[in-house]
Amino acid sequence: MQRLAPPRLADFVRRLEGHIEAFAPFDAAAPPAEFLNRAGKDLAHLVAADDWLPAADRVAGEEHYRQYLLYLDPEERFSVVSFVWGPGQKTPVHDHQVWGMVGVLQGAERCQSYHADAEGVRSIGGERRLTVGEVELLSPEQGDIHRVENAFDDRDSISIHVYGADIGRVRRWVFPLGQPKKPFISGYGNGPGNPPFLLKAS
Ligand code: FE
């Protein structure tokens, strides 16, 4: 089965390719601020409408949030993922190793930043709430360790995440409170009915 990208997603991918090429080469862990700002504006536009993401990419897990790979750049310079949060579902405290962006498509998320050092992790600043259409930018160089959760305990929320690699295969870290950090590879929840989108039929 092949799935062609909805025009709104295809448009986003083309614009992101343009920004990456405009700023190339750069370290995915230390993206230029202006690159992230421009890409973030395009992500805000992508999530400003909620009529393009198919039902198969909006299914929450029973116990844990799910991540569906929507698009992988053939050169693995970036991936676009839908995160679907069931009521009350949350991530552990984690890092990304590469730049990232989060845009809320449906519902709302709560985000808390953390700082990690030899003594462990501690929260930095207050919790932020991200609602529909809002975008958060992440740069490892600036500190990207965080925990994200559904702001609702009675309905699903969905966000579109973009990362500077094939994020489901990146070896990164989770930071369990009071314990040493642990290696983590997130994977994806796609099934045969929702393979990643293509820009053109192959
Ligand atoms: Fe994250």
PDB file of C-alpha atoms and ligand atoms in Angstrom:
ATOM      1  CA  MET A   1       0.000   0.000   0.000  1.00  0.00           C
ATOM      2  CA  GLN A   2       1.162   3.518  -0.822  1.00  0.00           C
ATOM      3  CA  ARG A   3      -0.213   6.726   0.611  1.00  0.00           C
ATOM      4  CA  LEU A   4       0.285  10.032  -1.133  1.00  0.00           C
ATOM      5  CA  ALA A   5       0.835  13.011   1.140  1.00  0.00           C
ATOM      6  CA  PRO A   6      -2.170  15.309   1.585  1.00  0.00           C
ATOM      7  CA  PRO A   7      -1.376  18.634  -0.189  1.00  0.00           C
ATOM      8  CA  ARG A   8      -1.030  20.522   3.103  1.00  0.00           C
ATOM      9  CA  LEU A   9       1.611  18.065   4.352  1.00  0.00           C
ATOM     10  CA  ALA A  10       3.397  17.936   0.970  1.00  0.00           C
ATOM     11  CA  ASP A  11       3.557  21.719   0.975  1.00  0.00           C
ATOM     12  CA  PHE A  12       5.086  21.716   4.480  1.00  0.00           C
ATOM     13  CA  VAL A  13       7.700  19.122   3.458  1.00  0.00           C
ATOM     14  CA  ARG A  14       8.729  21.160   0.388  1.00  0.00           C
ATOM     15  CA  ARG A  15       9.081  24.330   2.442  1.00  0.00           C
ATOM     16  CA  LEU A  16      11.122  22.532   5.122  1.00  0.00           C
ATOM     17  CA  GLU A  17      13.429  21.093   2.439  1.00  0.00           C
ATOM     18  CA  GLY A  18      13.962  24.657   1.232  1.00  0.00           C
ATOM     19  CA  HIS A  19      14.904  25.924   4.712  1.00  0.00           C
ATOM     20  CA  ILE A  20      17.283  22.996   5.296  1.00  0.00           C
ATOM     21  CA  GLU A  21      18.977  23.645   1.964  1.00  0.00           C
ATOM     22  CA  ALA A  22      19.155  27.398   2.633  1.00  0.00           C
ATOM     23  CA  PHE A  23      21.047  26.852   5.917  1.00  0.00           C
ATOM     24  CA  ALA A  24      23.074  23.746   4.953  1.00  0.00           C
ATOM     25  CA  PRO A  25      25.340  22.453   6.198  1.00  0.00           C
ATOM     26  CA  PHE A  26      24.527  22.569   9.925  1.00  0.00           C
ATOM     27  CA  ASP A  27      24.786  20.264  12.898  1.00  0.00           C
ATOM     28  CA  ALA A  28      21.350  18.760  13.647  1.00  0.00           C
ATOM     29  CA  ALA A  29      22.126  19.151  17.377  1.00  0.00           C
ATOM     30  CA  ALA A  30      22.881  22.882  16.988  1.00  0.00           C
ATOM     31  CA  PRO A  31      20.449  24.271  14.397  1.00  0.00           C
ATOM     32  CA  PRO A  32      20.680  27.957  13.412  1.00  0.00           C
ATOM     33  CA  ALA A  33      18.004  29.916  15.333  1.00  0.00           C
ATOM     34  CA  GLU A  34      16.717  31.469  12.128  1.00  0.00           C
ATOM     35  CA  PHE A  35      16.278  28.037  10.544  1.00  0.00           C
ATOM     36  CA  LEU A  36      14.116  26.886  13.471  1.00  0.00           C
ATOM     37  CA  ASN A  37      12.122  30.134  13.436  1.00  0.00           C
ATOM     38  CA  ARG A  38      11.299  29.785   9.748  1.00  0.00           C
ATOM     39  CA  ALA A  39      10.513  26.079   9.990  1.00  0.00           C
ATOM     40  CA  GLY A  40       8.381  26.745  13.080  1.00  0.00           C
ATOM     41  CA  LYS A  41       6.246  29.253  11.158  1.00  0.00           C
ATOM     42  CA  ASP A  42       5.590  26.620   8.518  1.00  0.00           C
ATOM     43  CA  LEU A  43       4.680  24.057  11.195  1.00  0.00           C
ATOM     44  CA  ALA A  44       2.254  26.596  12.716  1.00  0.00           C
ATOM     45  CA  HIS A  45       0.630  26.870   9.298  1.00  0.00           C
ATOM     46  CA  LEU A  46       0.466  23.053   8.956  1.00  0.00           C
ATOM     47  CA  VAL A  47      -1.346  22.639  12.289  1.00  0.00           C
ATOM     48  CA  ALA A  48      -3.649  25.634  11.768  1.00  0.00           C
ATOM     49  CA  ALA A  49      -6.044  23.304   9.904  1.00  0.00           C
ATOM     50  CA  ASP A  50      -7.105  19.878  11.158  1.00  0.00           C
ATOM     51  CA  ASP A  51      -8.729  18.363   8.073  1.00  0.00           C
ATOM     52  CA  TRP A  52      -5.716  16.613   6.517  1.00  0.00           C
ATOM     53  CA  LEU A  53      -4.580  13.963   9.019  1.00  0.00           C
ATOM     54  CA  PRO A  54      -6.325  10.622   8.305  1.00  0.00           C
ATOM     55  CA  ALA A  55      -8.114   8.626  11.022  1.00  0.00           C
ATOM     56  CA  ALA A  56      -5.434   5.889  10.967  1.00  0.00           C
ATOM     57  CA  ASP A  57      -2.805   8.387  12.177  1.00  0.00           C
ATOM     58  CA  ARG A  58      -4.955   9.645  15.063  1.00  0.00           C
ATOM     59  CA  VAL A  59      -5.448   6.452  17.093  1.00  0.00           C
ATOM     60  CA  ALA A  60      -4.233   6.596  20.711  1.00  0.00           C
ATOM     61  CA  GLY A  61      -2.829   3.525  22.472  1.00  0.00           C
ATOM     62  CA  GLU A  62      -4.688   1.939  25.364  1.00  0.00           C
ATOM     63  CA  GLU A  63      -1.962   2.641  27.875  1.00  0.00           C
ATOM     64  CA  HIS A  64       0.678   4.706  26.131  1.00  0.00           C
ATOM     65  CA  TYR A  65       0.779   7.518  23.618  1.00  0.00           C
ATOM     66  CA  ARG A  66       1.444   6.476  20.004  1.00  0.00           C
ATOM     67  CA  GLN A  67       3.748   7.926  17.362  1.00  0.00           C
ATOM     68  CA  TYR A  68       3.062   7.460  13.651  1.00  0.00           C
ATOM     69  CA  LEU A  69       5.726   8.302  11.083  1.00  0.00           C
ATOM     70  CA  LEU A  70       3.996  10.555   8.534  1.00  0.00           C
ATOM     71  CA  TYR A  71       6.992  11.399   6.349  1.00  0.00           C
ATOM     72  CA  LEU A  72      10.675  10.515   6.271  1.00  0.00           C
ATOM     73  CA  ASP A  73      13.032  12.617   4.171  1.00  0.00           C
ATOM     74  CA  PRO A  74      14.830  10.222   1.755  1.00  0.00           C
ATOM     75  CA  GLU A  75      18.163  11.595   3.026  1.00  0.00           C
ATOM     76  CA  GLU A  76      16.929  11.278   6.649  1.00  0.00           C
ATOM     77  CA  ARG A  77      17.511  14.994   7.242  1.00  0.00           C
ATOM     78  CA  PHE A  78      14.101  15.129   8.982  1.00  0.00           C
ATOM     79  CA  SER A  79      11.023  13.130   9.956  1.00  0.00           C
ATOM     80  CA  VAL A  80       7.414  14.241  10.539  1.00  0.00           C
ATOM     81  CA  VAL A  81       5.455  12.310  13.161  1.00  0.00           C
ATOM     82  CA  SER A  82       1.929  12.455  14.612  1.00  0.00           C
ATOM     83  CA  PHE A  83       1.829  12.017  18.394  1.00  0.00           C
ATOM     84  CA  VAL A  84      -1.512  10.851  19.686  1.00  0.00           C
ATOM     85  CA  TRP A  85      -2.135  11.180  23.407  1.00  0.00           C
ATOM     86  CA  GLY A  86      -4.952   9.334  25.128  1.00  0.00           C
ATOM     87  CA  PRO A  87      -6.452  10.918  28.269  1.00  0.00           C
ATOM     88  CA  GLY A  88      -3.711  11.652  30.810  1.00  0.00           C
ATOM     89  CA  GLN A  89      -0.925   9.971  28.782  1.00  0.00           C
ATOM     90  CA  LYS A  90       2.614  11.348  29.097  1.00  0.00           C
ATOM     91  CA  THR A  91       6.228  10.813  28.028  1.00  0.00           C
ATOM     92  CA  PRO A  92       9.068  10.095  30.428  1.00  0.00           C
ATOM     93  CA  VAL A  93      11.656  12.876  30.810  1.00  0.00           C
ATOM     94  CA  HIS A  94      13.713  12.520  27.606  1.00  0.00           C
ATOM     95  CA  ASP A  95      16.094  14.174  25.160  1.00  0.00           C
ATOM     96  CA  HIS A  96      16.169  14.137  21.318  1.00  0.00           C
ATOM     97  CA  GLN A  97      19.829  14.461  20.167  1.00  0.00           C
ATOM     98  CA  VAL A  98      18.634  16.525  17.147  1.00  0.00           C
ATOM     99  CA  TRP A  99      16.549  19.674  16.572  1.00  0.00           C
ATOM    100  CA  GLY A 100      12.797  19.330  16.924  1.00  0.00           C
ATOM    101  CA  MET A 101       9.482  21.163  16.712  1.00  0.00           C
ATOM    102  CA  VAL A 102       6.097  20.394  18.259  1.00  0.00           C
ATOM    103  CA  GLY A 103       2.830  21.854  16.895  1.00  0.00           C
ATOM    104  CA  VAL A 104      -0.548  21.100  18.478  1.00  0.00           C
ATOM    105  CA  LEU A 105      -3.226  19.902  16.035  1.00  0.00           C
ATOM    106  CA  GLN A 106      -6.028  18.929  18.440  1.00  0.00           C
ATOM    107  CA  GLY A 107      -6.516  19.457  22.178  1.00  0.00           C
ATOM    108  CA  ALA A 108      -3.577  20.691  24.262  1.00  0.00           C
ATOM    109  CA  GLU A 109      -0.283  19.546  25.796  1.00  0.00           C
ATOM    110  CA  ARG A 110       1.587  20.416  28.966  1.00  0.00           C
ATOM    111  CA  CYS A 111       5.383  20.646  28.695  1.00  0.00           C
ATOM    112  CA  GLN A 112       7.985  20.808  31.452  1.00  0.00           C
ATOM    113  CA  SER A 113      11.688  21.465  30.782  1.00  0.00           C
ATOM    114  CA  TYR A 114      14.494  19.799  32.743  1.00  0.00           C
ATOM    115  CA  HIS A 115      18.215  20.187  33.199  1.00  0.00           C
ATOM    116  CA  ALA A 116      20.386  17.070  33.541  1.00  0.00           C
ATOM    117  CA  ASP A 117      23.826  16.816  35.132  1.00  0.00           C
ATOM    118  CA  ALA A 118      25.828  14.281  37.134  1.00  0.00           C
ATOM    119  CA  GLU A 119      23.436  14.650  40.077  1.00  0.00           C
ATOM    120  CA  GLY A 120      20.369  13.800  37.999  1.00  0.00           C
ATOM    121  CA  VAL A 121      17.572  15.885  36.505  1.00  0.00           C
ATOM    122  CA  ARG A 122      15.710  18.855  37.898  1.00  0.00           C
ATOM    123  CA  SER A 123      12.849  20.863  36.450  1.00  0.00           C
ATOM    124  CA  ILE A 124      13.553  24.315  35.036  1.00  0.00           C
ATOM    125  CA  GLY A 125      10.862  26.988  35.055  1.00  0.00           C
ATOM    126  CA  GLY A 126       7.153  26.328  35.176  1.00  0.00           C
ATOM    127  CA  GLU A 127       4.966  24.033  33.176  1.00  0.00           C
ATOM    128  CA  ARG A 128       3.800  25.478  29.869  1.00  0.00           C
ATOM    129  CA  ARG A 129       0.542  24.740  28.135  1.00  0.00           C
ATOM    130  CA  LEU A 130       0.506  24.487  24.347  1.00  0.00           C
ATOM    131  CA  THR A 131      -2.860  24.740  22.634  1.00  0.00           C
ATOM    132  CA  VAL A 132      -4.100  24.254  19.073  1.00  0.00           C
ATOM    133  CA  GLY A 133      -1.934  26.073  16.530  1.00  0.00           C
ATOM    134  CA  GLU A 134       0.940  26.731  18.959  1.00  0.00           C
ATOM    135  CA  VAL A 135       4.474  25.525  18.237  1.00  0.00           C
ATOM    136  CA  GLU A 136       7.446  24.769  20.498  1.00  0.00           C
ATOM    137  CA  LEU A 137      11.018  24.683  19.129  1.00  0.00           C
ATOM    138  CA  LEU A 138      13.702  22.333  20.509  1.00  0.00           C
ATOM    139  CA  SER A 139      17.484  22.616  20.162  1.00  0.00           C
ATOM    140  CA  PRO A 140      19.824  20.218  22.009  1.00  0.00           C
ATOM    141  CA  GLU A 141      22.446  22.979  22.108  1.00  0.00           C
ATOM    142  CA  GLN A 142      19.982  25.201  24.027  1.00  0.00           C
ATOM    143  CA  GLY A 143      18.738  22.370  26.285  1.00  0.00           C
ATOM    144  CA  ASP A 144      15.931  20.140  25.001  1.00  0.00           C
ATOM    145  CA  ILE A 145      15.252  17.730  27.866  1.00  0.00           C
ATOM    146  CA  HIS A 146      11.551  17.705  28.668  1.00  0.00           C
ATOM    147  CA  ARG A 147       8.416  15.808  29.598  1.00  0.00           C
ATOM    148  CA  VAL A 148       5.211  16.237  27.587  1.00  0.00           C
ATOM    149  CA  GLU A 149       1.709  15.148  28.486  1.00  0.00           C
ATOM    150  CA  ASN A 150      -1.871  15.435  27.367  1.00  0.00           C
ATOM    151  CA  ALA A 151      -3.389  18.465  29.106  1.00  0.00           C
ATOM    152  CA  PHE A 152      -6.748  16.639  29.195  1.00  0.00           C
ATOM    153  CA  ASP A 153      -7.776  13.608  31.215  1.00  0.00           C
ATOM    154  CA  ASP A 154     -11.041  13.057  29.338  1.00  0.00           C
ATOM    155  CA  ARG A 155     -10.088  13.240  25.650  1.00  0.00           C
ATOM    156  CA  ASP A 156      -7.291  12.671  23.143  1.00  0.00           C
ATOM    157  CA  SER A 157      -4.840  15.340  22.016  1.00  0.00           C
ATOM    158  CA  ILE A 158      -2.756  15.197  18.831  1.00  0.00           C
ATOM    159  CA  SER A 159       0.428  17.036  17.948  1.00  0.00           C
ATOM    160  CA  ILE A 160       2.663  17.042  14.891  1.00  0.00           C
ATOM    161  CA  HIS A 161       6.361  16.699  15.690  1.00  0.00           C
ATOM    162  CA  VAL A 162       9.259  17.303  13.320  1.00  0.00           C
ATOM    163  CA  TYR A 163      12.844  16.213  14.071  1.00  0.00           C
ATOM    164  CA  GLY A 164      16.234  16.559  12.393  1.00  0.00           C
ATOM    165  CA  ALA A 165      16.694  12.791  11.836  1.00  0.00           C
ATOM    166  CA  ASP A 166      14.648   9.570  11.566  1.00  0.00           C
ATOM    167  CA  ILE A 167      13.677  10.075  15.199  1.00  0.00           C
ATOM    168  CA  GLY A 168      12.199   6.597  15.699  1.00  0.00           C
ATOM    169  CA  ARG A 169      15.683   5.156  15.159  1.00  0.00           C
ATOM    170  CA  VAL A 170      17.774   7.700  17.074  1.00  0.00           C
ATOM    171  CA  ARG A 171      19.527   6.367  20.167  1.00  0.00           C
ATOM    172  CA  ARG A 172      18.684   8.879  22.896  1.00  0.00           C
ATOM    173  CA  TRP A 173      18.047   9.016  26.634  1.00  0.00           C
ATOM    174  CA  VAL A 174      15.295   8.916  29.194  1.00  0.00           C
ATOM    175  CA  PHE A 175      15.923  10.351  32.664  1.00  0.00           C
ATOM    176  CA  PRO A 176      13.963   8.422  35.311  1.00  0.00           C
ATOM    177  CA  LEU A 177      13.747  10.623  38.436  1.00  0.00           C
ATOM    178  CA  GLY A 178      16.301   9.564  41.037  1.00  0.00           C
ATOM    179  CA  GLN A 179      17.938   6.960  38.744  1.00  0.00           C
ATOM    180  CA  PRO A 180      20.708   6.970  36.125  1.00  0.00           C
ATOM    181  CA  LYS A 181      19.684   7.898  32.584  1.00  0.00           C
ATOM    182  CA  LYS A 182      18.755   4.990  30.306  1.00  0.00           C
ATOM    183  CA  PRO A 183      19.217   4.541  26.548  1.00  0.00           C
ATOM    184  CA  PHE A 184      15.986   4.746  24.570  1.00  0.00           C
ATOM    185  CA  ILE A 185      14.869   4.239  20.945  1.00  0.00           C
ATOM    186  CA  SER A 186      11.246   5.205  20.381  1.00  0.00           C
ATOM    187  CA  GLY A 187      10.202   3.345  17.200  1.00  0.00           C
ATOM    188  CA  TYR A 188       6.863   4.017  15.453  1.00  0.00           C
ATOM    189  CA  GLY A 189       3.336   2.628  15.736  1.00  0.00           C
ATOM    190  CA  ASN A 190       2.487   2.494  11.993  1.00  0.00           C
ATOM    191  CA  GLY A 191       0.694  -0.605  10.702  1.00  0.00           C
ATOM    192  CA  PRO A 192       0.060  -1.937   7.171  1.00  0.00           C
ATOM    193  CA  GLY A 193      -2.894   0.474   6.817  1.00  0.00           C
ATOM    194  CA  ASN A 194      -0.880   3.633   7.495  1.00  0.00           C
ATOM    195  CA  PRO A 195       2.599   3.523   5.973  1.00  0.00           C
ATOM    196  CA  PRO A 196       4.456   6.864   5.873  1.00  0.00           C
ATOM    197  CA  PHE A 197       3.264   9.221   3.139  1.00  0.00           C
ATOM    198  CA  LEU A 198       5.092   9.653  -0.153  1.00  0.00           C
ATOM    199  CA  LEU A 199       5.273  12.904  -2.102  1.00  0.00           C
ATOM    200  CA  LYS A 200       4.915  11.028  -5.424  1.00  0.00           C
ATOM    201  CA  ALA A 201       3.787   7.531  -6.337  1.00  0.00           C
ATOM    202  CA  SER A 202       6.840   5.292  -6.794  1.00  0.00           C
TER     203      SER A 202
HETATM  204 FE    FE B   1      10.221  15.323  23.166  1.00  0.00          FE
END
